[in-house]
Amino acid sequence: EIVLTQSPGTLSLSPGERATLSCRASQSLSSGYLAWYQQKPGQAPRLLMYDTSSRATGIPDRFSGSGSGTDFTLTISRLEPEDFAVYYCQQFAGSPPTFGHGTKVEIK
Amino acid sequence: QVHLVQSGSELKKPGASVKLSCKASGYSFTDYSVNWVRQAPGQGPEWMGWINTNTGNPTYAQGFTGRFVLSLDTSVSTAYLQISSLKAEDTAIYYCARWDQVLYAFDIWGQGTMVTVSS
C-alpha cells in the first residue's frame, strides 16, 4: 500500500497569502495519478485537482498542482476566505487508492 | 445536474446491521463505478471498496471484508453499503463517490451518511 504523508499538518495564513501544501508518497507514482480534494466542515470532499496538475471543473486558477515521482505540491496563489479548509491528496497509481491525513489551512 | 444522494443518519446498537443507500441522478448510472469511503471522526478519508455498476461485482479493501457488503439496484440507479455486526469503531461518516476513469479521480461525492454505533 502506498502511504501518503502530507505536510504541514496545519498551515496558519492570512487571506491574500500564498499556501504551499506538500504530499509525499512512500513509492513513486509513476503514472502521476494524484488528486487533491478540499473538505469544509460538515461537507463531503470536493475534487480540486486530478492527474497531478489538472483543475477540476469550476476550480479557480489560483489553485495549481505540481510534482512527480514521490513529491507533489498543491499551491493556492492568494488565499480567499472560502479557501480555509482541509486538503487531502489521494493516489490512484497503486491499489488500494489511499489518502493522506490532510493539511488544515486556517486563518491566522 | 449530477448528484449522489445518500440516505439519512443512523443510530445503531452494537451487533446490529445497517444498510446505507446512494442514489445517482443526472447521468447514466452504469457508465461509472461507485466507490465507498469511510471517514472516522477527526480522521482522513479511507477507501473501503468499489462496485462495478455494469456487472455488480464488488471489490473490497483490506479491512472491509466479511462484515461489509456492496450491492446495486440499477433499476433505481442506487448503490448500497450494508454493514453487519456493528461495532463502536464503525462510527463514522460513510460517503459514496463516483469514479471518473478519464479524470482518474472521485469527481462526484454524496453528502455522506453518519452512522453512530452506541449502546
Short mmCIF file of C-alpha atoms in Angstrom, two decimals:
data_model
loop_
_atom_site.label_atom_id
_atom_site.label_comp_id
_atom_site.label_asym_id
_atom_site.label_seq_id
_atom_site.Cartn_x
_atom_site.Cartn_y
_atom_site.Cartn_z
CA GLU A 1 0.00 0.00 0.00
CA ILE A 2 1.27 3.45 -0.93
CA VAL A 3 1.39 5.77 2.09
CA LEU A 4 0.87 9.48 1.50
CA THR A 5 2.38 11.89 4.03
CA GLN A 6 1.04 15.43 3.97
CA SER A 7 2.81 18.41 5.49
CA PRO A 8 2.43 20.58 7.33
CA GLY A 9 -0.44 19.31 9.43
CA THR A 10 -1.73 22.84 9.88
CA LEU A 11 -0.93 25.98 7.93
CA SER A 12 -1.84 29.31 9.53
CA LEU A 13 -2.05 32.07 6.95
CA SER A 14 -3.89 35.30 6.23
CA PRO A 15 -6.19 35.98 3.28
CA GLY A 16 -4.15 37.06 0.28
CA GLU A 17 -1.14 34.96 1.25
CA ARG A 18 0.26 32.03 -0.71
CA ALA A 19 -0.28 28.50 0.56
CA THR A 20 2.01 25.62 -0.33
CA LEU A 21 0.89 22.12 0.68
CA SER A 22 3.06 19.05 0.33
CA CYS A 23 2.16 15.41 -0.31
CA ARG A 24 4.93 12.81 -0.27
CA ALA A 25 4.37 9.22 -1.43
CA SER A 26 6.13 6.16 0.01
CA GLN A 27 6.87 5.00 -3.54
CA SER A 28 6.93 6.60 -6.92
CA LEU A 29 3.58 7.47 -8.52
CA SER A 30 4.93 6.90 -11.97
CA SER A 31 1.56 7.44 -13.59
CA GLY A 32 1.04 10.81 -11.94
CA TYR A 33 -2.40 9.72 -10.81
CA LEU A 34 -2.59 12.04 -7.85
CA ALA A 35 -5.65 14.08 -6.91
CA TRP A 36 -6.35 16.81 -4.37
CA TYR A 37 -9.62 17.36 -2.53
CA GLN A 38 -10.90 20.20 -0.38
CA GLN A 39 -13.14 19.49 2.58
CA LYS A 40 -15.00 22.05 4.65
CA PRO A 41 -16.65 21.24 7.99
CA GLY A 42 -19.83 19.24 7.58
CA GLN A 43 -19.28 18.76 3.85
CA ALA A 44 -18.09 15.98 1.61
CA PRO A 45 -14.68 16.26 -0.03
CA ARG A 46 -14.67 18.18 -3.31
CA LEU A 47 -12.36 17.36 -6.18
CA LEU A 48 -9.88 20.20 -6.85
CA MET A 49 -7.10 18.69 -8.95
CA TYR A 50 -6.60 15.45 -10.83
CA ASP A 51 -3.71 13.90 -12.70
CA THR A 52 -1.34 15.99 -10.53
CA SER A 53 -1.90 19.33 -12.24
CA SER A 54 -5.32 19.46 -13.93
CA ARG A 55 -8.01 21.58 -12.32
CA ALA A 56 -11.44 20.05 -11.93
CA THR A 57 -14.48 21.79 -13.39
CA GLY A 58 -15.18 25.13 -11.77
CA ILE A 59 -11.96 25.31 -9.76
CA PRO A 60 -10.39 28.78 -9.93
CA ASP A 61 -6.93 29.24 -11.38
CA ARG A 62 -5.44 30.35 -8.07
CA PHE A 63 -5.22 26.60 -7.38
CA SER A 64 -2.37 24.75 -9.05
CA GLY A 65 -0.76 21.35 -8.65
CA SER A 66 2.68 20.09 -9.49
CA GLY A 67 5.11 17.31 -8.81
CA SER A 68 6.27 13.93 -9.95
CA GLY A 69 7.66 10.71 -8.57
CA THR A 70 7.16 10.89 -4.82
CA ASP A 71 6.80 14.64 -4.22
CA PHE A 72 3.68 16.61 -5.05
CA THR A 73 2.51 20.11 -4.21
CA LEU A 74 -0.78 21.98 -4.14
CA THR A 75 -0.37 25.74 -4.30
CA ILE A 76 -3.03 28.36 -3.63
CA SER A 77 -1.59 31.58 -5.01
CA ARG A 78 -3.71 34.05 -3.00
CA LEU A 79 -5.93 32.72 -0.26
CA GLU A 80 -9.56 33.74 -0.40
CA PRO A 81 -11.79 33.45 2.71
CA GLU A 82 -13.53 30.40 1.22
CA ASP A 83 -10.21 28.53 0.83
CA PHE A 84 -9.76 27.92 4.55
CA ALA A 85 -10.43 24.19 4.80
CA VAL A 86 -8.73 20.81 5.00
CA TYR A 87 -6.97 19.50 1.91
CA TYR A 88 -6.32 15.83 1.15
CA CYS A 89 -4.17 14.24 -1.50
CA GLN A 90 -5.12 10.84 -2.93
CA GLN A 91 -3.18 8.49 -5.16
CA PHE A 92 -4.54 6.09 -7.77
CA ALA A 93 -1.22 4.78 -9.03
CA GLY A 94 -1.35 1.72 -6.80
CA SER A 95 -4.06 -0.43 -5.28
CA PRO A 96 -5.69 0.32 -2.96
CA PRO A 97 -6.18 4.03 -3.60
CA THR A 98 -5.01 5.86 -0.49
CA PHE A 99 -5.48 9.29 1.04
CA GLY A 100 -3.12 11.46 3.01
CA HIS A 101 -4.10 12.57 6.50
CA GLY A 102 -4.74 16.11 5.37
CA THR A 103 -3.44 19.66 5.80
CA LYS A 104 -5.67 22.15 7.54
CA VAL A 105 -5.37 25.68 6.20
CA GLU A 106 -6.57 28.01 8.93
CA ILE A 107 -6.91 31.75 9.27
CA LYS A 108 -4.00 33.31 11.10
CA GLN B 1 -27.16 18.18 -12.69
CA VAL B 2 -25.14 15.23 -11.48
CA HIS B 3 -25.87 14.16 -7.92
CA LEU B 4 -25.32 11.32 -5.50
CA VAL B 5 -27.86 11.50 -2.69
CA GLN B 6 -27.31 9.33 0.36
CA SER B 7 -29.71 8.10 2.99
CA GLY B 8 -30.03 9.75 6.38
CA SER B 9 -28.13 9.35 9.64
CA GLU B 10 -28.35 6.10 11.55
CA LEU B 11 -28.06 5.33 15.25
CA LYS B 12 -27.50 1.64 15.92
CA LYS B 13 -26.61 -0.59 18.83
CA PRO B 14 -23.52 -2.81 18.74
CA GLY B 15 -24.23 -6.05 16.92
CA ALA B 16 -26.96 -4.59 14.74
CA SER B 17 -26.86 -4.16 10.96
CA VAL B 18 -27.36 -1.13 8.76
CA LYS B 19 -27.91 -0.63 5.03
CA LEU B 20 -26.97 2.71 3.51
CA SER B 21 -28.10 3.89 0.10
CA CYS B 22 -26.60 6.14 -2.55
CA LYS B 23 -28.93 7.26 -5.35
CA ALA B 24 -27.45 8.64 -8.55
CA SER B 25 -29.11 11.16 -10.84
CA GLY B 26 -28.17 13.29 -13.81
CA TYR B 27 -26.00 10.71 -15.57
CA SER B 28 -26.06 7.14 -16.81
CA PHE B 29 -25.58 5.08 -13.65
CA THR B 30 -23.86 2.18 -15.36
CA ASP B 31 -21.21 4.39 -17.01
CA TYR B 32 -19.35 4.96 -13.75
CA SER B 33 -18.37 2.77 -10.84
CA VAL B 34 -19.41 3.67 -7.29
CA ASN B 35 -16.84 3.75 -4.53
CA TRP B 36 -17.36 3.94 -0.79
CA VAL B 37 -15.18 5.93 1.59
CA ARG B 38 -15.23 5.98 5.38
CA GLN B 39 -14.24 8.97 7.46
CA ALA B 40 -13.99 8.41 11.19
CA PRO B 41 -14.41 11.45 13.47
CA GLY B 42 -11.45 13.81 13.07
CA GLN B 43 -9.71 11.47 10.63
CA GLY B 44 -8.88 11.46 6.96
CA PRO B 45 -10.89 9.53 4.38
CA GLU B 46 -10.32 5.79 3.94
CA TRP B 47 -11.25 3.89 0.79
CA MET B 48 -13.50 0.91 1.51
CA GLY B 49 -14.08 -0.55 -1.92
CA TRP B 50 -15.98 -0.18 -5.14
CA ILE B 51 -18.70 -1.81 -7.16
CA ASN B 52 -18.82 -2.25 -10.92
CA THR B 53 -22.20 -0.84 -11.89
CA ASN B 54 -22.27 -2.93 -15.09
CA THR B 55 -21.59 -6.32 -13.58
CA GLY B 56 -22.47 -5.75 -9.94
CA ASN B 57 -19.08 -7.17 -8.99
CA PRO B 58 -17.75 -5.64 -5.74
CA THR B 59 -14.13 -5.22 -4.66
CA TYR B 60 -13.27 -4.66 -1.03
CA ALA B 61 -10.25 -3.03 0.57
CA GLN B 62 -8.36 -4.94 3.22
CA GLY B 63 -10.11 -4.37 6.50
CA PHE B 64 -13.50 -4.15 4.86
CA THR B 65 -14.18 -7.79 4.10
CA GLY B 66 -16.66 -10.04 5.83
CA ARG B 67 -19.00 -7.56 7.55
CA PHE B 68 -19.28 -5.17 4.61
CA VAL B 69 -21.38 -5.84 1.51
CA LEU B 70 -21.71 -3.63 -1.56
CA SER B 71 -24.71 -4.09 -3.84
CA LEU B 72 -26.76 -2.34 -6.51
CA ASP B 73 -30.24 -1.85 -7.83
CA THR B 74 -29.66 -0.49 -11.32
CA SER B 75 -33.43 -0.12 -11.88
CA VAL B 76 -33.38 2.80 -9.42
CA SER B 77 -29.76 3.87 -10.00
CA THR B 78 -28.86 3.12 -6.41
CA ALA B 79 -25.85 1.59 -4.71
CA TYR B 80 -25.92 0.15 -1.23
CA LEU B 81 -23.49 -0.49 1.59
CA GLN B 82 -24.55 -2.96 4.25
CA ILE B 83 -22.59 -3.33 7.47
CA SER B 84 -23.37 -6.19 9.83
CA SER B 85 -22.30 -6.91 13.43
CA LEU B 86 -21.75 -3.22 14.02
CA LYS B 87 -19.02 -2.16 16.43
CA ALA B 88 -18.35 1.16 18.13
CA GLU B 89 -15.37 1.68 15.84
CA ASP B 90 -17.70 1.66 12.82
CA THR B 91 -18.92 5.08 13.98
CA ALA B 92 -18.06 7.32 11.04
CA ILE B 93 -19.38 9.20 8.06
CA TYR B 94 -19.75 6.97 5.02
CA TYR B 95 -19.51 8.57 1.59
CA CYS B 96 -20.26 7.18 -1.82
CA ALA B 97 -18.28 8.68 -4.67
CA ARG B 98 -18.33 8.35 -8.43
CA TRP B 99 -15.12 7.23 -10.09
CA ASP B 100 -14.32 9.00 -13.34
CA GLN B 101 -11.98 6.79 -15.37
CA VAL B 102 -10.92 9.69 -17.60
CA LEU B 103 -10.01 12.01 -14.73
CA TYR B 104 -8.81 9.10 -12.61
CA ALA B 105 -10.44 10.68 -9.59
CA PHE B 106 -13.60 10.73 -7.50
CA ASP B 107 -15.37 13.58 -9.20
CA ILE B 108 -18.81 13.47 -7.54
CA TRP B 109 -19.45 12.68 -3.88
CA GLY B 110 -22.60 12.01 -1.94
CA GLN B 111 -23.29 14.21 1.06
CA GLY B 112 -22.36 11.39 3.44
CA THR B 113 -24.27 9.30 5.96
CA MET B 114 -23.36 9.48 9.63
CA VAL B 115 -23.50 6.11 11.35
CA THR B 116 -23.29 6.12 15.12
CA VAL B 117 -22.87 2.82 16.97
CA SER B 118 -23.60 3.14 20.67
CA SER B 119 -25.29 1.14 23.36
#
